[in-house]
Short mmCIF file of C-alpha atoms in Angstrom, two decimals:
data_model
loop_
_atom_site.label_atom_id
_atom_site.label_comp_id
_atom_site.label_asym_id
_atom_site.label_seq_id
_atom_site.Cartn_x
_atom_site.Cartn_y
_atom_site.Cartn_z
CA GLU A 235 0.00 0.00 0.00
CA ASP A 236 1.37 3.40 -0.98
CA GLN A 237 2.04 5.75 1.93
CA VAL A 238 2.63 9.49 2.04
CA THR A 239 3.64 11.31 5.22
CA GLN A 240 3.89 15.07 5.41
CA SER A 241 5.55 17.22 8.04
CA PRO A 242 5.05 19.47 9.80
CA GLU A 243 1.25 19.31 10.11
CA ALA A 244 1.15 23.09 10.48
CA LEU A 245 3.68 25.86 9.95
CA ARG A 246 3.46 29.50 10.85
CA LEU A 247 5.92 31.86 9.16
CA GLN A 248 6.54 35.56 9.18
CA GLU A 249 6.32 37.20 5.78
CA GLY A 250 9.73 36.80 4.13
CA GLU A 251 10.81 33.90 6.37
CA SER A 252 11.83 31.02 4.09
CA SER A 253 11.21 27.39 5.06
CA SER A 254 10.64 23.88 3.70
CA LEU A 255 7.85 21.35 3.85
CA ASN A 256 8.64 17.65 3.83
CA CYS A 257 6.93 14.74 2.12
CA SER A 258 8.21 11.22 2.66
CA TYR A 259 6.73 8.40 0.61
CA THR A 260 6.67 4.64 0.25
CA VAL A 261 5.72 3.14 -3.10
CA SER A 262 6.67 -0.02 -4.94
CA GLY A 263 7.81 2.11 -7.88
CA LEU A 264 7.30 5.83 -8.36
CA ARG A 265 5.57 7.02 -11.51
CA GLY A 266 5.14 10.56 -10.26
CA LEU A 267 5.11 12.73 -7.15
CA PHE A 268 2.76 15.70 -7.11
CA TRP A 269 2.34 18.86 -5.07
CA TYR A 270 -1.02 20.56 -4.78
CA ARG A 271 -2.20 23.68 -3.00
CA GLN A 272 -5.62 23.72 -1.31
CA ASP A 273 -7.41 26.82 -0.08
CA PRO A 274 -10.18 26.46 2.54
CA GLY A 275 -13.44 25.17 1.07
CA LYS A 276 -11.94 24.55 -2.36
CA GLY A 277 -10.55 21.63 -4.30
CA PRO A 278 -6.80 21.09 -4.60
CA GLU A 279 -4.93 23.04 -7.27
CA PHE A 280 -2.03 21.40 -9.08
CA LEU A 281 1.45 22.86 -8.60
CA PHE A 282 4.16 20.40 -9.76
CA THR A 283 4.94 16.90 -10.92
CA LEU A 284 8.33 15.31 -10.21
CA TYR A 285 9.27 12.03 -11.88
CA SER A 286 12.76 11.05 -10.77
CA ALA A 287 15.29 11.63 -8.02
CA GLY A 288 17.27 14.80 -8.51
CA GLU A 289 14.52 16.57 -10.39
CA GLU A 290 13.55 20.12 -9.39
CA LYS A 291 10.65 22.35 -10.42
CA GLU A 292 10.05 26.02 -9.63
CA LYS A 293 7.09 28.33 -9.70
CA GLU A 294 7.33 31.85 -8.30
CA ARG A 295 8.37 31.47 -4.64
CA LEU A 296 7.98 27.67 -4.62
CA LYS A 297 10.59 25.08 -5.49
CA ALA A 298 9.99 21.34 -5.31
CA THR A 299 12.77 18.76 -5.12
CA LEU A 300 12.77 14.97 -5.12
CA THR A 301 14.97 12.22 -3.68
CA LYS A 302 14.37 8.47 -3.67
CA LYS A 303 12.48 8.65 -0.40
CA GLU A 304 11.19 12.17 0.02
CA SER A 305 10.31 15.47 -1.55
CA PHE A 306 10.68 18.98 -0.26
CA LEU A 307 8.67 22.07 -1.08
CA HIS A 308 10.85 25.08 -0.44
CA ILE A 309 9.11 28.41 0.06
CA THR A 310 11.34 31.44 -0.41
CA ALA A 311 10.33 34.80 1.07
CA PRO A 312 6.68 33.80 1.47
CA LYS A 313 3.81 36.26 1.30
CA PRO A 314 0.45 36.10 3.11
CA GLU A 315 -1.21 34.92 -0.12
CA ASP A 316 0.91 31.75 0.08
CA SER A 317 -1.14 30.71 3.12
CA ALA A 318 -2.87 27.43 2.25
CA THR A 319 -2.64 23.70 2.83
CA TYR A 320 0.01 22.05 0.69
CA LEU A 321 -0.67 18.45 -0.28
CA CYS A 322 1.82 15.90 -1.53
CA ALA A 323 0.64 12.90 -3.56
CA VAL A 324 2.15 9.90 -5.35
CA LEU A 325 1.25 7.64 -8.23
CA ASP A 326 2.96 4.28 -8.27
CA SER A 327 4.06 2.34 -11.30
CA GLY A 328 1.74 -0.60 -10.65
CA GLY A 329 -0.52 0.08 -13.61
CA TYR A 330 -3.24 1.70 -11.54
CA GLN A 331 -4.39 5.31 -11.65
CA LYS A 332 -4.94 5.82 -7.94
CA VAL A 333 -3.18 8.93 -6.68
CA THR A 334 -2.48 8.68 -2.94
CA PHE A 335 -2.43 11.94 -0.97
CA GLY A 336 -0.77 12.87 2.29
CA THR A 337 -2.61 14.74 5.01
CA GLY A 338 -1.03 18.06 4.08
CA THR A 339 0.86 20.89 5.74
CA LYS A 340 -1.20 23.90 6.70
CA LEU A 341 0.90 27.00 6.09
CA GLN A 342 0.09 30.36 7.59
CA VAL A 343 2.15 33.39 6.56
CA ILE A 344 1.79 36.36 8.86
CA PRO A 345 2.31 39.93 7.56
CA ASP B 3 -16.47 28.32 -17.01
CA THR B 4 -14.70 25.27 -18.41
CA GLY B 5 -13.52 23.78 -15.13
CA VAL B 6 -14.86 20.76 -13.24
CA SER B 7 -18.33 21.43 -11.92
CA GLN B 8 -19.92 19.69 -8.92
CA ASN B 9 -23.49 19.82 -7.67
CA PRO B 10 -24.85 20.36 -5.17
CA ARG B 11 -22.13 22.26 -3.32
CA HIS B 12 -23.73 21.52 0.03
CA LYS B 13 -26.12 18.81 1.14
CA ILE B 14 -27.58 18.28 4.59
CA THR B 15 -29.48 15.06 5.09
CA LYS B 16 -30.81 12.84 7.82
CA ARG B 17 -29.23 9.51 8.61
CA GLY B 18 -30.70 6.76 6.47
CA GLN B 19 -31.54 8.96 3.49
CA ASN B 20 -29.99 8.53 0.05
CA VAL B 21 -27.98 11.31 -1.59
CA THR B 22 -26.60 11.78 -5.09
CA PHE B 23 -23.81 14.05 -6.25
CA ARG B 24 -23.08 15.03 -9.83
CA CYS B 25 -19.77 15.86 -11.45
CA ASP B 26 -19.30 17.45 -14.86
CA PRO B 27 -15.63 17.09 -15.87
CA ILE B 28 -13.69 19.22 -18.31
CA SER B 29 -15.23 18.24 -21.64
CA GLU B 30 -12.20 16.72 -23.35
CA HIS B 31 -11.06 14.75 -20.29
CA ASN B 32 -11.63 11.02 -20.50
CA ARG B 33 -10.60 10.19 -16.94
CA LEU B 34 -12.73 11.01 -13.91
CA TYR B 35 -12.01 10.43 -10.22
CA TRP B 36 -13.96 10.64 -6.99
CA TYR B 37 -12.21 11.42 -3.72
CA ARG B 38 -13.48 11.97 -0.19
CA GLN B 39 -11.89 14.43 2.22
CA THR B 40 -12.59 14.92 5.91
CA LEU B 41 -11.40 17.82 8.00
CA GLY B 42 -7.63 17.86 8.48
CA GLN B 43 -7.07 14.93 6.14
CA GLY B 44 -5.89 14.61 2.58
CA PRO B 45 -8.21 13.46 -0.20
CA GLU B 46 -8.93 9.73 -0.05
CA PHE B 47 -9.37 7.85 -3.33
CA LEU B 48 -12.82 6.34 -3.90
CA THR B 49 -13.06 5.36 -7.56
CA TYR B 50 -11.84 6.08 -11.08
CA PHE B 51 -13.38 5.98 -14.56
CA GLN B 52 -11.82 5.93 -17.96
CA ASN B 53 -14.57 6.98 -20.33
CA GLU B 54 -17.63 5.05 -19.10
CA ALA B 55 -15.69 2.16 -17.58
CA GLN B 56 -15.16 2.07 -13.83
CA LEU B 57 -11.62 0.71 -13.66
CA GLU B 58 -10.75 1.05 -9.99
CA LYS B 59 -12.68 1.12 -6.76
CA SER B 60 -11.27 1.58 -3.28
CA ARG B 61 -11.58 -1.32 -0.87
CA LEU B 62 -12.81 1.27 1.60
CA LEU B 63 -15.88 1.94 -0.53
CA SER B 64 -18.80 0.12 1.03
CA ASP B 65 -21.71 -1.36 -0.91
CA ARG B 66 -23.75 1.71 0.00
CA PHE B 67 -21.64 3.76 -2.43
CA SER B 68 -22.13 3.53 -6.17
CA ALA B 69 -20.75 5.63 -8.98
CA GLU B 70 -21.67 5.79 -12.63
CA ARG B 71 -20.50 7.54 -15.74
CA PRO B 72 -23.08 6.35 -18.25
CA LYS B 73 -21.94 8.11 -21.42
CA GLY B 74 -18.38 8.86 -20.51
CA SER B 75 -19.21 12.47 -19.72
CA PHE B 76 -20.77 13.45 -16.37
CA SER B 77 -20.65 11.15 -13.37
CA THR B 78 -22.87 10.57 -10.36
CA LEU B 79 -21.94 9.31 -6.91
CA GLU B 80 -24.81 7.90 -4.87
CA ILE B 81 -24.67 7.10 -1.18
CA GLN B 82 -27.50 4.95 0.10
CA ARG B 83 -28.67 4.78 3.71
CA THR B 84 -26.31 7.55 4.78
CA GLU B 85 -24.50 7.34 8.10
CA GLN B 86 -22.95 10.12 10.17
CA GLY B 87 -19.51 8.83 9.21
CA ASP B 88 -20.28 9.68 5.59
CA SER B 89 -20.09 13.39 6.43
CA ALA B 90 -17.23 14.73 4.32
CA MET B 91 -16.31 16.75 1.26
CA TYR B 92 -16.71 14.69 -1.91
CA LEU B 93 -14.28 15.83 -4.57
CA CYS B 94 -14.39 15.07 -8.26
CA ALA B 95 -11.38 15.43 -10.52
CA SER B 96 -10.70 14.85 -14.20
CA SER B 97 -7.67 14.45 -16.40
CA LEU B 98 -6.57 13.51 -19.88
CA ALA B 99 -3.76 11.14 -19.00
CA ILE B 100 -1.96 10.96 -15.71
CA GLY B 101 1.29 9.84 -17.29
CA ASN B 102 2.08 13.30 -18.57
CA THR B 103 2.10 16.15 -16.09
CA GLY B 104 0.03 14.12 -13.68
CA GLU B 105 -2.30 17.02 -13.17
CA LEU B 106 -5.73 16.29 -11.79
CA PHE B 107 -8.23 19.12 -12.20
CA PHE B 108 -10.45 19.21 -9.12
CA GLY B 109 -13.89 20.67 -8.69
CA GLU B 110 -14.81 22.67 -5.63
CA GLY B 111 -16.42 19.67 -3.99
CA SER B 112 -19.78 18.69 -2.58
CA ARG B 113 -19.96 18.94 1.19
CA LEU B 114 -22.21 16.35 2.83
CA THR B 115 -23.49 16.69 6.38
CA VAL B 116 -25.41 13.73 7.80
CA LEU B 117 -27.45 14.54 10.89
#
């Protein structure tokens, strides 16, 4: 069974204070690792897909990296509008289409 | 609006009643997914369609849950004899092919409250 564990559960940052969110995963074979952003009361919004160890993707203040066992979402100089829950998810290579999500990290950025 | 549309957005029902949710995916997407999310948790996979075929179903999905996608377009998720534990946000997502960017396009969800 695929497993995704995210830490911390919640993170409170001052505006401009950079930090990282962690996602550790267990799959039989990784087809893709995904990061989503979710605002309260809304569905998740896709951010990145990472396919292999060493890969990095960037979007504005966010940068996602991938190793064989975990992924990090680095947030550089965050702004209050970055406040959201960030979800990590994996798709294994077993021929199925089930994407398994972690429980998320709730990020609050204070002005 | 060409995004994923879900109806109703909110449903309050009494225990034992049946409820049905509808999902209209992005028109050119052939894959459709249902997820359930409770407060403080990540989305939990329920089932997946490719066109009209239901190809995967979670072992957690009891017999009271049924999903259809009759013409490969919209989908319905029915919950029979609702229980308080069914209270959750039911999310629908669609995609073209997960092997590319892996992006699932989610709707805004249907929130179910069972009294």
